[in-house]
Coordinates of C-alpha atoms and ligand atoms in Angstrom, one line a residue:
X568 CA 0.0 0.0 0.0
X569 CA 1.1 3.4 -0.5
X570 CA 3.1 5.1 2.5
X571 CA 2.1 8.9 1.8
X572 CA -0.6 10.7 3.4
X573 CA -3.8 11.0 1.6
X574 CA -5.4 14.4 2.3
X575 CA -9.2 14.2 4.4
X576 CA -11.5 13.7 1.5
X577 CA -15.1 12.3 1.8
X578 CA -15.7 9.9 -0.9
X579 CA -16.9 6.3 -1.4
X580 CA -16.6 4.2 -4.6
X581 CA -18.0 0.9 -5.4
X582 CA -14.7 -0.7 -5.1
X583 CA -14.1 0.1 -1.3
X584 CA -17.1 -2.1 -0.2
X585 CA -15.8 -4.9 -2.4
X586 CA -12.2 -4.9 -0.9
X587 CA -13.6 -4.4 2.8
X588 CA -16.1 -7.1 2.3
X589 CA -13.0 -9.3 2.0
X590 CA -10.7 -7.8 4.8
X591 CA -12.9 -6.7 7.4
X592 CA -13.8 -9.2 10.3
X593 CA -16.8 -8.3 12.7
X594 CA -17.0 -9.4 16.3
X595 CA -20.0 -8.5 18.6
X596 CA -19.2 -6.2 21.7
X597 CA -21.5 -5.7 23.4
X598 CA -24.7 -4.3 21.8
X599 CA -22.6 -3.4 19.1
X600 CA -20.7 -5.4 16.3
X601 CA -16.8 -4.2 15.8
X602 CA -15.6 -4.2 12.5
X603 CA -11.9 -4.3 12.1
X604 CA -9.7 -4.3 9.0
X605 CA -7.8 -2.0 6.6
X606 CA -9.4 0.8 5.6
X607 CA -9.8 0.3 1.8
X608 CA -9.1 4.0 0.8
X609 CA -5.8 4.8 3.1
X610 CA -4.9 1.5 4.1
X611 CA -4.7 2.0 8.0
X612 CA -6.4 0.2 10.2
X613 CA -9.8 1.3 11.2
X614 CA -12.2 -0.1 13.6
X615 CA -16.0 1.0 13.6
X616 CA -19.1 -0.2 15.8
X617 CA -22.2 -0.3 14.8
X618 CA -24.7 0.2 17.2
X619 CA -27.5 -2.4 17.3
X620 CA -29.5 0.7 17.6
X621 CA -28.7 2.1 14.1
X622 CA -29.7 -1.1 12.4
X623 CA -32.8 -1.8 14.8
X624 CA -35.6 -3.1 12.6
X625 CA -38.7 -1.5 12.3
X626 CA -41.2 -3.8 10.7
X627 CA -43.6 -1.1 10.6
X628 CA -42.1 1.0 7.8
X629 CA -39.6 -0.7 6.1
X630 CA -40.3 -4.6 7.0
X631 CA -36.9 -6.5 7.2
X632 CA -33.5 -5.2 7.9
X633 CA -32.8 -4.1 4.5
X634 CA -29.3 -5.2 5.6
X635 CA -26.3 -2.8 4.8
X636 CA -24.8 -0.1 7.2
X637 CA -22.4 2.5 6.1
X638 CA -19.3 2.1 7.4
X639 CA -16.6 5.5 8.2
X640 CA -13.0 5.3 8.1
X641 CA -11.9 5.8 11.3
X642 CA -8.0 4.9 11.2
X643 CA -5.9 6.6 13.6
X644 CA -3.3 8.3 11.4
X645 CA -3.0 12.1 10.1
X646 CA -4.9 13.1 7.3
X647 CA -4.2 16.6 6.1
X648 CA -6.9 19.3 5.8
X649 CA -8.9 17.1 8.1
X650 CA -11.3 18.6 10.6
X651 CA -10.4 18.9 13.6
X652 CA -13.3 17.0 15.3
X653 CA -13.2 14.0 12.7
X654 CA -11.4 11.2 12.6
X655 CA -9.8 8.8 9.7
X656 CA -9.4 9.6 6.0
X657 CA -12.9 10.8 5.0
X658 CA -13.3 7.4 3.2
X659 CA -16.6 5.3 3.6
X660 CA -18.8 2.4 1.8
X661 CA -21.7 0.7 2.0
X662 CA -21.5 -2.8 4.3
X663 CA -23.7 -5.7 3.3
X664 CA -24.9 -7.5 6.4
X665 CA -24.7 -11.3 6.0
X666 CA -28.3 -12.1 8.4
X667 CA -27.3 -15.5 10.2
X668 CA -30.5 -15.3 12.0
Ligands
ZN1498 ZN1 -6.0 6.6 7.3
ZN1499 ZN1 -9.1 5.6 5.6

């Protein structure tokens, strides 16, 4: 992967939920599940949890979980022209939930 800094941009393209979809392992924690793995735009590693709240299904308007999430880079490392209250490189994609239930 590249070793420069990618300036704070928020974008998403098709091909970051494809790469995270293969990298990314989920755990629970809690009420929320962790997501781990390289962050498909800068490379670090990110983590994200998703709140069982944000996905909590509501059968009266939508019927079943329609099963994605949108996931944030939230790497650790400098990203120029960042703001100052956000975190990662700006990057984020859609996530396909896998329902075991
Ligand atoms: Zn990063
Ligand atoms: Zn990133």
């Amino acid at each position: 992967m590249p070793d420069e800094l990618l300036p704070y941009v928020e974008v998403t393209d098709p091909g970051y939920a494809q790469r995270a979809a293969g990298t990314f392992t989920a755990r629970p924690h809690g009420p929320a599940v962790l997501l781990h793995g390289p962050c498909p735009r800068c490379g670090h590693a990110t983590t994200s949890a998703l709140v069982d709240e944000l996905y909590r299904r509501e059968p009266a308007t939508v019927g079943p979980d329609p099963g994605y999430r949108t996931v944030l880079c939230e790497c650790a490392a400098e990203h120029p022209q960042r703001p100052a209250a956000m975190v990662g490189c700006g990057a984020y994609w859609t996530l396909v939930l896998e329902d075991e239930a």
